[in-house]
Tab-separated table of C-alpha atoms in Angstrom:
chain	number	residue	atom	x	y	z
A	1	MET	CA	-28.257	46.902	-6.214
A	2	THR	CA	-31.568	47.633	-7.939
A	3	ILE	CA	-32.923	51.160	-8.431
A	4	GLU	CA	-36.503	51.752	-9.546
A	5	ILE	CA	-37.611	54.808	-11.528
A	6	ASN	CA	-41.352	55.309	-11.875
A	7	LEU	CA	-42.670	56.292	-15.272
A	8	ASN	CA	-45.954	58.166	-15.442
A	9	GLU	CA	-48.554	57.955	-18.209
A	10	LEU	CA	-46.943	57.528	-21.621
A	11	GLY	CA	-47.362	60.680	-23.656
A	12	LYS	CA	-46.298	62.927	-20.778
A	13	VAL	CA	-42.797	61.460	-21.116
A	14	GLN	CA	-41.439	61.460	-24.649
A	15	TYR	CA	-37.918	60.247	-23.989
A	16	LEU	CA	-36.246	58.312	-21.199
A	17	THR	CA	-33.840	61.249	-20.718
A	18	GLU	CA	-36.662	63.138	-19.001
A	19	VAL	CA	-36.480	60.720	-16.038
A	20	LEU	CA	-32.914	59.438	-16.527
A	21	PRO	CA	-30.774	62.218	-18.059
A	22	GLU	CA	-27.772	59.941	-18.596
A	23	ILE	CA	-27.220	56.195	-18.283
A	24	PRO	CA	-24.710	55.619	-15.452
A	25	THR	CA	-21.728	53.375	-16.010
A	26	ASN	CA	-21.838	49.724	-14.894
A	27	THR	CA	-25.603	49.641	-15.283
A	28	ILE	CA	-28.077	47.087	-16.547
A	29	LEU	CA	-31.022	49.205	-17.675
A	30	CYS	CA	-34.294	47.282	-17.758
A	31	LYS	CA	-36.625	49.734	-19.469
A	32	LYS	CA	-39.701	47.448	-19.648
A	33	LEU	CA	-41.226	49.423	-22.544
A	34	THR	CA	-39.908	49.490	-26.095
A	35	GLY	CA	-39.480	52.822	-27.881
A	36	LEU	CA	-38.579	54.818	-24.761
A	37	GLY	CA	-35.506	56.371	-26.375
A	38	ALA	CA	-32.662	54.818	-24.369
A	39	THR	CA	-30.493	54.759	-27.493
A	40	TYR	CA	-31.670	58.281	-28.353
A	41	GLY	CA	-30.411	59.401	-24.954
A	42	GLU	CA	-26.981	57.908	-25.526
A	43	ILE	CA	-26.737	59.372	-29.031
A	44	THR	CA	-27.418	62.848	-27.623
A	45	ALA	CA	-25.291	62.386	-24.459
A	46	LYS	CA	-22.270	64.680	-24.176
A	47	ARG	CA	-19.675	61.914	-24.352
A	48	ASN	CA	-18.077	59.658	-26.953
A	49	SER	CA	-20.224	56.594	-27.507
A	50	ILE	CA	-20.020	53.202	-29.160
A	51	ILE	CA	-23.461	51.615	-29.389
A	52	ILE	CA	-23.704	47.953	-30.331
A	53	GLU	CA	-26.949	47.135	-32.105
A	54	SER	CA	-28.263	43.671	-32.855
A	55	ASN	CA	-28.649	44.087	-36.621
A	56	VAL	CA	-28.066	46.355	-39.618
A	57	PRO	CA	-31.614	47.757	-40.125
A	58	VAL	CA	-31.508	49.293	-36.643
A	59	ILE	CA	-28.259	51.094	-37.439
A	60	ILE	CA	-29.340	52.360	-40.854
A	61	GLY	CA	-32.689	53.482	-39.452
A	62	LYS	CA	-31.070	55.577	-36.736
A	63	CYS	CA	-28.397	57.007	-39.036
A	64	ASN	CA	-31.101	58.121	-41.486
A	65	ASP	CA	-33.432	59.495	-38.803
A	66	PRO	CA	-33.861	63.275	-39.257
A	67	LYS	CA	-33.773	63.650	-35.460
A	68	HIS	CA	-30.086	62.737	-35.567
A	69	LYS	CA	-28.897	64.720	-38.588
A	70	ASP	CA	-26.653	66.849	-36.343
A	71	ASP	CA	-25.471	64.068	-34.020
A	72	ASN	CA	-22.419	62.879	-36.002
A	73	LEU	CA	-23.660	59.281	-36.275
A	74	PHE	CA	-21.574	56.703	-38.114
A	75	GLY	CA	-22.816	53.198	-38.892
A	76	VAL	CA	-20.455	50.220	-39.046
A	77	TYR	CA	-21.521	46.921	-40.595
A	78	GLU	CA	-20.623	44.688	-43.558
A	79	GLY	CA	-19.200	46.833	-46.345
A	80	VAL	CA	-17.851	49.508	-43.979
A	81	TYR	CA	-14.131	49.095	-43.396
A	82	THR	CA	-11.530	50.075	-40.816
A	83	ASP	CA	-10.199	52.827	-43.116
A	84	ASP	CA	-13.703	54.350	-43.256
A	85	ILE	CA	-13.865	54.432	-39.462
A	86	VAL	CA	-10.386	56.001	-39.273
A	87	LYS	CA	-11.491	58.786	-41.633
A	88	TYR	CA	-14.625	59.350	-39.527
A	89	LEU	CA	-12.586	59.601	-36.314
A	90	GLU	CA	-10.125	62.023	-37.913
A	91	LYS	CA	-12.974	64.258	-39.114
A	92	SER	CA	-14.675	64.202	-35.693
A	93	LYS	CA	-11.938	65.833	-33.598
A	94	ASN	CA	-14.255	68.599	-32.392
A	95	LYS	CA	-17.351	66.432	-32.093
A	96	TYR	CA	-18.427	63.509	-29.956
A	97	TYR	CA	-17.898	60.128	-31.572
A	98	LYS	CA	-21.231	58.363	-32.059
A	99	ILE	CA	-20.517	54.970	-33.586
A	100	LEU	CA	-23.273	52.407	-34.105
A	101	THR	CA	-21.988	48.933	-34.946
A	102	THR	CA	-23.116	45.354	-35.223
A	103	PRO	CA	-21.377	42.879	-32.890
A	104	GLU	CA	-19.698	41.279	-35.903
A	105	SER	CA	-18.162	44.617	-37.009
A	106	PHE	CA	-17.019	45.730	-33.559
A	107	GLN	CA	-13.483	44.452	-34.231
A	108	LYS	CA	-13.158	46.976	-37.082
A	109	VAL	CA	-14.009	49.780	-34.649
A	110	LYS	CA	-11.299	48.590	-32.245
A	111	ASP	CA	-8.787	48.331	-35.088
A	112	ALA	CA	-9.534	51.913	-36.175
A	113	PHE	CA	-8.902	53.282	-32.689
A	114	GLU	CA	-5.677	51.293	-32.423
A	115	GLU	CA	-4.508	52.563	-35.824
A	116	LEU	CA	-4.837	56.114	-34.491
A	117	GLU	CA	-3.140	55.063	-31.241
A	118	MET	CA	-6.321	55.731	-29.285
A	119	SER	CA	-8.023	53.571	-26.685
A	120	ALA	CA	-11.688	52.884	-27.310
A	121	HIS	CA	-11.843	51.255	-23.859
A	122	CYS	CA	-10.828	54.513	-22.134
A	123	SER	CA	-12.316	57.182	-24.396
A	124	CYS	CA	-15.816	55.863	-25.177
A	125	PHE	CA	-18.927	54.818	-23.312
A	126	LEU	CA	-20.042	51.396	-24.568
A	127	LEU	CA	-23.764	50.673	-24.733
A	128	PHE	CA	-25.172	47.283	-25.614
A	129	ASP	CA	-28.676	47.858	-26.997
A	130	GLU	CA	-31.051	44.906	-26.442
A	131	CYS	CA	-28.444	43.155	-24.339
A	132	HIS	CA	-30.229	39.783	-24.316
A	133	LYS	CA	-28.774	39.252	-27.789
A	134	LEU	CA	-25.066	39.116	-27.072
A	135	VAL	CA	-22.411	40.042	-24.525
A	136	LYS	CA	-18.726	39.850	-25.471
A	137	ASP	CA	-15.615	39.792	-23.280
A	138	ASP	CA	-14.595	43.185	-24.674
A	139	PHE	CA	-17.568	44.725	-22.932
A	140	PHE	CA	-15.931	44.331	-19.511
A	141	LYS	CA	-12.709	46.022	-20.676
A	142	PHE	CA	-14.458	49.385	-21.093
A	143	ASP	CA	-14.132	51.871	-18.242
A	144	GLN	CA	-17.672	53.130	-18.904
A	145	LYS	CA	-20.357	50.754	-20.084
A	146	ALA	CA	-24.013	49.777	-19.782
A	147	LEU	CA	-26.550	47.281	-21.072
A	148	VAL	CA	-30.072	48.259	-22.038
A	149	SER	CA	-33.068	46.187	-23.044
A	150	ALA	CA	-36.824	46.138	-22.756
A	151	THR	CA	-36.586	42.359	-22.432
A	152	PRO	CA	-33.339	41.460	-20.648
A	153	ILE	CA	-32.503	37.902	-19.723
A	154	GLU	CA	-30.734	36.886	-16.524
A	155	LEU	CA	-27.015	37.634	-16.742
A	156	ASN	CA	-24.862	35.132	-14.860
A	157	ASP	CA	-21.354	36.250	-15.752
A	158	PRO	CA	-19.486	36.733	-12.428
A	159	ARG	CA	-17.858	39.897	-13.775
A	160	PHE	CA	-21.148	41.765	-13.336
A	161	LYS	CA	-20.826	41.213	-9.595
A	162	GLU	CA	-17.083	41.801	-9.529
A	163	GLN	CA	-17.522	45.201	-11.205
A	164	ASN	CA	-20.442	46.195	-8.946
A	165	PHE	CA	-23.070	46.496	-11.641
A	166	GLN	CA	-26.373	48.058	-10.628
A	167	THR	CA	-29.772	47.414	-12.182
A	168	ILE	CA	-32.054	50.332	-12.982
A	169	GLU	CA	-35.658	49.315	-13.628
A	170	ILE	CA	-38.065	51.690	-15.326
A	171	GLN	CA	-41.416	50.936	-13.698
A	172	PRO	CA	-44.472	52.211	-15.597
A	173	THR	CA	-47.181	53.344	-13.175
A	174	PHE	CA	-49.871	52.748	-15.806
A	175	ASP	CA	-51.215	49.598	-17.466
A	176	TYR	CA	-49.000	49.116	-20.514
A	177	LYS	CA	-50.030	45.573	-21.408
A	178	LYS	CA	-51.372	44.916	-24.902
A	179	GLU	CA	-54.100	42.398	-25.611
A	180	ILE	CA	-53.238	39.651	-28.080
A	181	TRP	CA	-55.282	36.900	-29.683
A	182	LEU	CA	-53.645	33.480	-29.807
A	183	HIS	CA	-54.634	31.033	-32.555
A	184	HIS	CA	-53.597	27.385	-32.356
A	185	THR	CA	-53.766	25.594	-35.692
A	186	ASN	CA	-52.382	22.687	-37.677
A	187	ASN	CA	-53.157	24.578	-40.891
A	188	THR	CA	-51.205	27.835	-40.977
A	189	LEU	CA	-52.443	28.809	-44.444
A	190	GLN	CA	-56.125	28.513	-43.521
A	191	ALA	CA	-55.692	30.274	-40.168
A	192	PHE	CA	-53.845	33.146	-41.844
A	193	LYS	CA	-56.490	33.343	-44.573
A	194	ASP	CA	-59.297	33.459	-41.988
A	195	THR	CA	-57.496	36.180	-40.013
A	196	LEU	CA	-57.040	38.359	-43.107
A	197	SER	CA	-60.648	37.799	-44.138
A	198	LYS	CA	-61.857	38.924	-40.711
A	199	LEU	CA	-59.711	42.065	-40.845
A	200	ASN	CA	-60.839	42.897	-44.374
A	201	ASN	CA	-64.503	42.508	-43.412
A	202	GLU	CA	-64.224	44.630	-40.259
A	203	GLU	CA	-62.354	47.616	-41.719
A	204	ALA	CA	-63.987	50.639	-43.255
A	205	ALA	CA	-60.594	51.887	-44.440
A	206	PRO	CA	-57.778	49.320	-44.874
A	207	LEU	CA	-54.904	49.596	-42.399
A	208	PRO	CA	-51.411	48.226	-42.988
A	209	ILE	CA	-50.974	44.622	-41.926
A	210	CYS	CA	-47.511	43.732	-40.602
A	211	VAL	CA	-46.653	40.046	-40.423
A	212	PHE	CA	-43.563	38.912	-38.540
A	213	ILE	CA	-42.395	35.449	-39.593
A	214	ASN	CA	-38.839	34.190	-39.951
A	215	SER	CA	-39.099	32.215	-43.201
A	216	THR	CA	-39.114	33.647	-46.713
A	217	ASP	CA	-40.247	30.248	-48.034
A	218	ILE	CA	-43.399	30.437	-45.917
A	219	ILE	CA	-43.877	34.107	-46.818
A	220	TYR	CA	-43.714	33.414	-50.542
A	221	SER	CA	-46.038	30.426	-50.190
A	222	LEU	CA	-48.630	32.492	-48.298
A	223	MET	CA	-48.488	35.370	-50.774
A	224	LYS	CA	-48.782	33.083	-53.785
A	225	GLN	CA	-51.539	30.802	-52.477
A	226	LEU	CA	-53.634	33.697	-51.170
A	227	ASP	CA	-53.031	35.856	-54.258
A	228	LEU	CA	-51.336	38.633	-52.268
A	229	LEU	CA	-48.248	39.122	-54.431
A	230	GLU	CA	-49.314	42.463	-55.938
A	231	ASP	CA	-50.346	43.924	-52.586
A	232	SER	CA	-47.383	42.715	-50.522
A	233	ALA	CA	-43.884	43.859	-49.566
A	234	VAL	CA	-41.203	41.743	-47.903
A	235	PHE	CA	-38.340	43.002	-45.736
A	236	CYS	CA	-35.571	40.471	-45.158
A	237	ALA	CA	-31.834	39.686	-45.347
A	238	PRO	CA	-29.867	40.247	-48.601
A	239	LYS	CA	-29.667	36.550	-49.528
A	240	SER	CA	-33.422	36.210	-49.099
A	241	VAL	CA	-33.950	39.311	-51.244
A	242	ASP	CA	-32.044	37.593	-54.056
A	243	LYS	CA	-33.996	34.387	-53.529
A	244	LEU	CA	-37.381	36.086	-53.834
A	245	ARG	CA	-36.302	38.114	-56.856
A	246	ARG	CA	-35.338	34.885	-58.601
A	247	ASN	CA	-38.988	33.950	-58.133
A	248	LYS	CA	-39.928	37.166	-59.994
A	249	PHE	CA	-41.117	38.889	-56.824
A	250	THR	CA	-39.770	42.460	-56.871
A	251	ASN	CA	-41.310	44.156	-53.806
A	252	VAL	CA	-38.593	42.846	-51.514
A	253	TYR	CA	-36.045	44.965	-49.631
A	254	GLU	CA	-33.126	44.768	-47.184
A	255	GLN	CA	-34.176	47.912	-45.315
A	256	CYS	CA	-37.574	48.950	-44.031
A	257	SER	CA	-38.961	52.098	-45.610
A	258	ILE	CA	-42.493	53.421	-45.156
A	259	ASP	CA	-42.783	54.439	-48.820
A	260	LYS	CA	-42.096	50.806	-49.830
A	261	MET	CA	-44.759	49.330	-47.582
A	262	LYS	CA	-47.998	47.966	-48.985
A	263	ARG	CA	-51.231	46.566	-47.578
A	264	TYR	CA	-49.480	43.337	-46.495
A	265	ASN	CA	-45.944	43.652	-45.119
A	266	PHE	CA	-43.812	40.671	-44.132
A	267	PHE	CA	-40.757	40.960	-41.861
A	268	THR	CA	-38.142	38.309	-41.073
A	269	SER	CA	-36.165	38.103	-37.827
A	270	ARG	CA	-33.673	40.896	-38.607
A	271	PHE	CA	-36.611	43.234	-37.944
A	272	PHE	CA	-37.813	41.563	-34.728
A	273	ASN	CA	-35.690	43.512	-32.236
A	274	ALA	CA	-34.890	47.195	-31.694
A	275	VAL	CA	-36.066	48.382	-35.146
A	276	ASP	CA	-38.276	51.488	-35.032
A	277	ILE	CA	-41.109	51.368	-37.584
A	278	GLU	CA	-43.060	54.593	-37.178
A	279	LEU	CA	-46.348	54.759	-39.111
A	280	GLU	CA	-49.071	57.395	-39.177
A	281	GLN	CA	-51.689	54.673	-38.668
A	282	LYS	CA	-51.627	51.883	-36.122
A	283	PRO	CA	-51.149	48.680	-38.136
A	284	HIS	CA	-52.491	45.223	-37.490
A	285	VAL	CA	-49.604	43.109	-36.171
A	286	ILE	CA	-49.519	39.369	-36.797
A	287	MET	CA	-46.804	37.102	-35.405
A	288	LEU	CA	-46.792	33.799	-37.235
A	289	THR	CA	-44.930	30.577	-36.528
A	290	ASP	CA	-44.978	27.198	-38.209
A	291	VAL	CA	-42.472	24.988	-36.400
A	292	TYR	CA	-43.497	21.914	-38.423
A	293	PHE	CA	-42.457	23.631	-41.645
A	294	ALA	CA	-39.507	25.565	-40.192
A	295	GLU	CA	-38.407	25.278	-36.553
A	296	HIS	CA	-36.587	28.641	-36.746
A	297	THR	CA	-39.936	30.442	-37.077
A	298	MET	CA	-40.522	29.887	-33.349
A	299	ILE	CA	-40.980	33.239	-31.558
A	300	ASP	CA	-39.762	33.697	-27.990
A	301	PRO	CA	-42.704	35.161	-26.023
A	302	TYR	CA	-40.364	36.837	-23.521
A	303	THR	CA	-38.201	38.674	-26.079
A	304	ASP	CA	-39.205	38.588	-29.754
A	305	ALA	CA	-42.945	38.918	-29.163
A	306	ILE	CA	-42.573	41.950	-26.893
A	307	GLN	CA	-40.046	43.626	-29.165
């Protein structure tokens, strides 16, 4: 069964909760637009929640968001242990549990509930955020559960039909498409240089430039060859942070922070999906791939590009 909810002009609706107060169980929520606040709605819902996020920056960003300072959020990822989760659960007896975890750390959450002789499957609503990333068998064991994504892929597991899942589609009634310019090239360096030159010549006041490319080797090469090292910041995985620092580049970080951003900002794939980067100015966004240099820089136009 598919249910459609019309969404009027963006700006009149700040959060999805204004048109969908609570995500129903056994639901695949196709929200179409990013940044609608589906996760926000679950964090503020009056029920215990476990929210599975695709990567660590999303979790840290939400846990540090001032909007959620009173929402009892607890992030679980590498470096957070079962004992830490047990202590959180024990301290939260009079509050709703709001646990945000990576898929890899979900087992630690289960272990913590079992240690306290509690059932996560019965006591918590499970929400998979950006569900095109991963679905585990444990998902179907929860009494209350939902998947949400702005870019869902087709889900063929027969258990969706067996458990009578419904699809809720958020249908914008306004034109929400964004215009993009596509550049084909066999010389990534020159094409990137020309693009930056055009932006620099057109701007009265420089705006942040955000470049999404999943290769720190390419990032470092671009910065060095175009003399951008002093004006650039890179946001990437811990191992890549260490790699760039060995090259004497210091403006490199695991987590995205506005105060660390510079004129040119490079993001690897851990920042492609679900991460909220809220700036006062609208930045220039460049998505860059070079599959001849590194095949893993390929960007999926149906998921990564939209996110």
